[in-house]
Coordinates of N, CA and C and ligand atoms in Angstrom, one line a residue:
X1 N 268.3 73.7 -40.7 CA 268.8 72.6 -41.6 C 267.9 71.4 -41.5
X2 N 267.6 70.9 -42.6 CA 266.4 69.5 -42.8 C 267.6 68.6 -42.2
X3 N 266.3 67.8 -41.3 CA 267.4 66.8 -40.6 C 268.2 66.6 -39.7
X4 N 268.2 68.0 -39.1 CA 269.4 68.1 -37.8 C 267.8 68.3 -36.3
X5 N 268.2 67.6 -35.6 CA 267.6 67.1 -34.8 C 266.9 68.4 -33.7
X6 N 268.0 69.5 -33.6 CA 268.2 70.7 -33.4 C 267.8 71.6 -33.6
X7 N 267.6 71.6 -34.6 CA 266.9 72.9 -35.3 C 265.7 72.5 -35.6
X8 N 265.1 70.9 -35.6 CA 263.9 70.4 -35.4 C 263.1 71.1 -33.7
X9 N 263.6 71.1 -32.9 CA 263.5 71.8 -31.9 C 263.4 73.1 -31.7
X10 N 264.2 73.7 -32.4 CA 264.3 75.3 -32.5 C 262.9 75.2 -33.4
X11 N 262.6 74.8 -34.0 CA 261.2 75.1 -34.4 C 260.0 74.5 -34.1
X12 N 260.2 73.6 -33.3 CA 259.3 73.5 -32.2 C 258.8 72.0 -32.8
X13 N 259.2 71.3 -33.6 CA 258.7 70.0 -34.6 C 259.1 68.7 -33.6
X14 N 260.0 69.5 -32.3 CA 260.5 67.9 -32.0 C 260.1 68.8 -30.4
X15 N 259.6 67.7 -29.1 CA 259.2 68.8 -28.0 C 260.7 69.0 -27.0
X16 N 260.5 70.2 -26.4 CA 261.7 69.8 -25.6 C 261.3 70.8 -23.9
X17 N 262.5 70.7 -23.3 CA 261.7 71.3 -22.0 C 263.0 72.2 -21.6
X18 N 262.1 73.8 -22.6 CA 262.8 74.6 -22.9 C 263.1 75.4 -21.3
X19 N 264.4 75.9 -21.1 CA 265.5 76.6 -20.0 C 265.1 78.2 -19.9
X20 N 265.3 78.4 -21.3 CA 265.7 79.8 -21.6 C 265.2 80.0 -23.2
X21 N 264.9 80.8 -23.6 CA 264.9 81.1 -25.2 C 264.8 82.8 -25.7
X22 N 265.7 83.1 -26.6 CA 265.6 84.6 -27.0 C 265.6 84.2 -28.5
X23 N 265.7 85.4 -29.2 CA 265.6 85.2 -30.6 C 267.2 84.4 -31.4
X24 N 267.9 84.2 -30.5 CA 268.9 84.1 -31.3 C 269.3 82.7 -30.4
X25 N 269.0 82.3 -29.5 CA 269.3 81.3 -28.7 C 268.2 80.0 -27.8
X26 N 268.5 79.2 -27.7 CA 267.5 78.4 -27.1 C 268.5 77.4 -26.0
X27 N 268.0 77.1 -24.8 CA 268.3 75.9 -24.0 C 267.9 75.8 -23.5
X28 N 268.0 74.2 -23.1 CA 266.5 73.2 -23.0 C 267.7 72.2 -22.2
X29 N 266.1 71.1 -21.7 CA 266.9 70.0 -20.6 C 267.6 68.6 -21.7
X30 N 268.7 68.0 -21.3 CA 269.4 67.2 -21.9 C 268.4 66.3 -21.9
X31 N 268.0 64.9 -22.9 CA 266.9 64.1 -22.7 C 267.3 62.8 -22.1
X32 N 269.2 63.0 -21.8 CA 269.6 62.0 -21.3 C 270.8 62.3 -20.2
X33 N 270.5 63.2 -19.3 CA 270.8 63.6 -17.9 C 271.9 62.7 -17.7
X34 N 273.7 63.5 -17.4 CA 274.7 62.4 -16.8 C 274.8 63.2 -16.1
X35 N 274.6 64.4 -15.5 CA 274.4 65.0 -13.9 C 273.2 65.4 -13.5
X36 N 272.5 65.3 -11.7 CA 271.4 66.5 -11.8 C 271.2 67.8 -12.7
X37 N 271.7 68.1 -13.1 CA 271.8 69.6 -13.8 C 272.7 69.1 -15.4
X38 N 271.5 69.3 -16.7 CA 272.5 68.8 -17.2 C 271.5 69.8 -18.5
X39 N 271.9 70.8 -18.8 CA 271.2 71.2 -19.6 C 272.3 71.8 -21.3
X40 N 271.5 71.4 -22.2 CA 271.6 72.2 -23.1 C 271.9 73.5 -24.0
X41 N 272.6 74.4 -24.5 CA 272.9 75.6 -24.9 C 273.0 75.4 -25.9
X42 N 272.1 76.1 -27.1 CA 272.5 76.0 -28.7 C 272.2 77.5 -28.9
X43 N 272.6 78.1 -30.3 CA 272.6 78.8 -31.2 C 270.9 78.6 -32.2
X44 N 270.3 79.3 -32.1 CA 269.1 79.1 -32.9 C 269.8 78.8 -34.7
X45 N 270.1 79.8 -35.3 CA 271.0 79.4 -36.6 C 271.6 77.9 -36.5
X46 N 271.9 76.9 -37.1 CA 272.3 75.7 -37.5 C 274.1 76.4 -37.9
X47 N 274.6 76.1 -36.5 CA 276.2 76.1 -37.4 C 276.6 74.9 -36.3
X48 N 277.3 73.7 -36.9 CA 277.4 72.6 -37.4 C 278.3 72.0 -36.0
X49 N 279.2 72.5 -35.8 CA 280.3 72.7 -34.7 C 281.0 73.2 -34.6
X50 N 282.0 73.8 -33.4 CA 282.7 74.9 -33.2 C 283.6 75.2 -34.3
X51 N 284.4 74.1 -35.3 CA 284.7 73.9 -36.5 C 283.9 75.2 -37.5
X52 N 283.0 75.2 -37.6 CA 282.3 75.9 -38.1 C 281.7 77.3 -37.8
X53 N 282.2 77.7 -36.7 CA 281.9 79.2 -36.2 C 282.7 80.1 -37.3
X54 N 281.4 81.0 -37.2 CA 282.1 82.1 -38.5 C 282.6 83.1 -37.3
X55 N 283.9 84.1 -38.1 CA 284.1 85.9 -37.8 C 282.6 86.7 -37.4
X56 N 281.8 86.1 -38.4 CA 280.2 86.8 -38.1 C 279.6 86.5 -36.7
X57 N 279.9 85.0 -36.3 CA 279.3 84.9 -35.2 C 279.9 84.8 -33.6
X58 N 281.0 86.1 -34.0 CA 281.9 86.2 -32.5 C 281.2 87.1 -31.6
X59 N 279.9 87.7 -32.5 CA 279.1 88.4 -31.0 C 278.1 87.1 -30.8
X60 N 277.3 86.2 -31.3 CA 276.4 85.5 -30.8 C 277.4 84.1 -29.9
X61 N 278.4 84.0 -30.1 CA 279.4 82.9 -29.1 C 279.5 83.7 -27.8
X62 N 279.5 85.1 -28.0 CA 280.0 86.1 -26.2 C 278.3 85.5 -25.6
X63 N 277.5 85.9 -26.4 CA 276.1 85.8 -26.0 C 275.6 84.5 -25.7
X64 N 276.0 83.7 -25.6 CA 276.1 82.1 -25.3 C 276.5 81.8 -24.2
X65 N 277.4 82.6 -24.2 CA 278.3 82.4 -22.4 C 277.8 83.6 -21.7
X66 N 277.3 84.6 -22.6 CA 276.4 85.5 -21.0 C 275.0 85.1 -20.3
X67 N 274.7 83.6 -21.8 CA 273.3 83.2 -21.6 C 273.6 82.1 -20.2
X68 N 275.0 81.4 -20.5 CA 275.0 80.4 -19.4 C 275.3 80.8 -18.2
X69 N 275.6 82.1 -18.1 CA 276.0 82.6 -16.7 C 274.8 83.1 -16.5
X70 N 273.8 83.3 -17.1 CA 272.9 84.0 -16.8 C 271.4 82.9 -16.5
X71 N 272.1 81.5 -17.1 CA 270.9 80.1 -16.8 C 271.4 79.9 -15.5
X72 N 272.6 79.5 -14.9 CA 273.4 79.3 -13.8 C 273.3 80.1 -12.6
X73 N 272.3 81.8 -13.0 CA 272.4 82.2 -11.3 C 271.0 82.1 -11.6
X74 N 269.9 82.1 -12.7 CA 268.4 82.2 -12.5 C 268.2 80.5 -11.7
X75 N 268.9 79.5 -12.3 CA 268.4 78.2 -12.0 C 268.7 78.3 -10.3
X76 N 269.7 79.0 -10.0 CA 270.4 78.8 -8.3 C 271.9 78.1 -8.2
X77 N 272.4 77.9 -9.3 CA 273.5 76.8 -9.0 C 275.1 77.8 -9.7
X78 N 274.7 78.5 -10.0 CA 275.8 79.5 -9.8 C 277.1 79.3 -9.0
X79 N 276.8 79.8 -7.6 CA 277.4 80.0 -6.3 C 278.2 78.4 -6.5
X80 N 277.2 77.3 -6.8 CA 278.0 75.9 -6.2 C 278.8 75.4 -7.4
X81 N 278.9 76.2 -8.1 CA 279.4 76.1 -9.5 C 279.1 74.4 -10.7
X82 N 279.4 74.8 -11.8 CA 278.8 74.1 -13.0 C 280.4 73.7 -14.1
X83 N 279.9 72.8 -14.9 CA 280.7 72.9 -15.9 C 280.2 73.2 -17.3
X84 N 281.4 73.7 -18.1 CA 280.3 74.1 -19.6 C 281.3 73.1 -20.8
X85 N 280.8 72.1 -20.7 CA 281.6 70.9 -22.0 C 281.0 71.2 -23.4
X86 N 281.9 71.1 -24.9 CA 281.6 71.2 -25.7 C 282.4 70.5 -26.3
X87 N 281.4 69.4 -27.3 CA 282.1 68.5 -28.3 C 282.0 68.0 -29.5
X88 N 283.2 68.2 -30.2 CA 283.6 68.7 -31.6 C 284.3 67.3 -32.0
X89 N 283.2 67.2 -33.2 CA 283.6 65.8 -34.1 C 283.9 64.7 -33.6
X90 N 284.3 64.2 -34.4 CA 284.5 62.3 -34.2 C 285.1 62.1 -32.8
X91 N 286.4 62.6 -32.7 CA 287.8 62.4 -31.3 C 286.5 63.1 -30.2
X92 N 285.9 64.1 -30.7 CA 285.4 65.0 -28.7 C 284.1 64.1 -28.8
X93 N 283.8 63.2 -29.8 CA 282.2 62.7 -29.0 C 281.0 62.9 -29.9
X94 N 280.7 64.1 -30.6 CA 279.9 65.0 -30.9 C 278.8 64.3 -31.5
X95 N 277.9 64.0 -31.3 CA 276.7 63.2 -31.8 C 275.6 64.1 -32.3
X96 N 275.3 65.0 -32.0 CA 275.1 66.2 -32.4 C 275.2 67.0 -33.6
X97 N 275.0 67.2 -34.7 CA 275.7 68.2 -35.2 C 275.0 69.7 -35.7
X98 N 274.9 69.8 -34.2 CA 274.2 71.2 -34.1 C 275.2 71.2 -33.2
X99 N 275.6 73.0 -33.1 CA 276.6 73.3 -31.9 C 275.8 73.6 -30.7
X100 N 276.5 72.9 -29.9 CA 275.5 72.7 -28.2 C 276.5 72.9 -27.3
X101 N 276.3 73.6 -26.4 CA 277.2 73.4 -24.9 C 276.4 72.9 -23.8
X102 N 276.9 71.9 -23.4 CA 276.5 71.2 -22.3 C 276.9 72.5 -20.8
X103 N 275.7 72.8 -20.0 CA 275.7 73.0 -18.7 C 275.7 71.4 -17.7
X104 N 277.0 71.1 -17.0 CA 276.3 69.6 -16.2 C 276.8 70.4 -14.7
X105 N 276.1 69.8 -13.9 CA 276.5 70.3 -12.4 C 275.5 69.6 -11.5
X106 N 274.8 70.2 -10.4 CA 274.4 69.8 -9.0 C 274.9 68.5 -8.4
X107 N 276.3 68.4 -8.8 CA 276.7 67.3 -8.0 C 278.1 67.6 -8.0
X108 N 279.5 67.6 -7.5 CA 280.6 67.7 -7.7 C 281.0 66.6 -8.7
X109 N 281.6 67.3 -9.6 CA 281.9 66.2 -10.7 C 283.6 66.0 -10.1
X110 N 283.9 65.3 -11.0 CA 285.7 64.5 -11.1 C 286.5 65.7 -11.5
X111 N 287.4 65.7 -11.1 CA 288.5 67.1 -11.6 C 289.1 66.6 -12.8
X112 N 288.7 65.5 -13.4 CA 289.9 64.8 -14.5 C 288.4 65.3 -15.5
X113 N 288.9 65.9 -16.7 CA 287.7 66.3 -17.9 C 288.0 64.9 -18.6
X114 N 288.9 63.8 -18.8 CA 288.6 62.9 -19.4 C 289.4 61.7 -18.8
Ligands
AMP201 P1 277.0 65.5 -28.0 O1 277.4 64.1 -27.7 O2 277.8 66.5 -27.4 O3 276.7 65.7 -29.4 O4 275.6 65.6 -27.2 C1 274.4 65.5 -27.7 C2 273.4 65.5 -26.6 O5 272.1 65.7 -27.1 C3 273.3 64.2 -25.7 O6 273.7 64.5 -24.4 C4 271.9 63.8 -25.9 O7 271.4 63.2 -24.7 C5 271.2 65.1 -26.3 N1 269.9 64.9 -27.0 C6 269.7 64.2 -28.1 N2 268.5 64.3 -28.5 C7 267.9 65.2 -27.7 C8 266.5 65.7 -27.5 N3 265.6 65.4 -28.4 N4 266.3 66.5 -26.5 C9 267.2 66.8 -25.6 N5 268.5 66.4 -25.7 C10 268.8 65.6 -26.7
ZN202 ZN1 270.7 72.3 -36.7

């Protein structure tokens, strides 16, 4: 999508300091770190926010979360565990509007999510 900052990336027009990348998925480092570990998860396709997940894309959502379990033992931080935040629209935050899942960890975070 023209103009989504995201998919500027996914095609390589904006630089970033890519994690992981397959044909259907990309993640890259946050450009503005609120833990050691604060990485990125997107969907290569442009869908907008969770709001927006089709029926069609309930195998690429599994594959998102086998990507983050699978960023989380290649990076090492697995074992000391991570969190996986996502936020949708106005109320969750969402500045974004490309669907992204935040990996944040290497530090113990707060047990309160808000
Ligand atoms: P959210 O508030 O959930 O929409 O999160 C958007 C995230 O994207 C923020 O944590 C930003 O720091 C991050 N971000 C924005 N632009 C870039 C960029 N060019 N490269 C990496 N991360 C970015
Ligand atoms: Zn996009």
């Amino acid at each position: 999508m023209e103009d989504c900052i995201f998919c500027k990336i996914v095609k390589g027009e904006i630089p970033s300091n890519k994690v992981y990348e397959d044909d259907e998925i990309l993640a890259f480092k946050d450009i503005n770190p609120l833990a050691p570990i604060h990485i990125l998860v997107i969907p290569k396709k442009h869908i907008t926010s969770t709001n927006d997940i089709q029926p069609e894309d309930e195998k690429l959502m599994g594959k998102i979360f086998l990507t983050i379990k699978q960023i989380a033992k290649k990076e090492g931080f697995a074992e000391e565990g991570y969190r996986v935040v996502n936020n949708c629209g106005e109320n969750g935050g969402q500045e974004v509007n490309h669907l992204h899942f935040h990996i944040l960890g290497g530090k113990k975070l707060g047990t309160k999510i808000v």
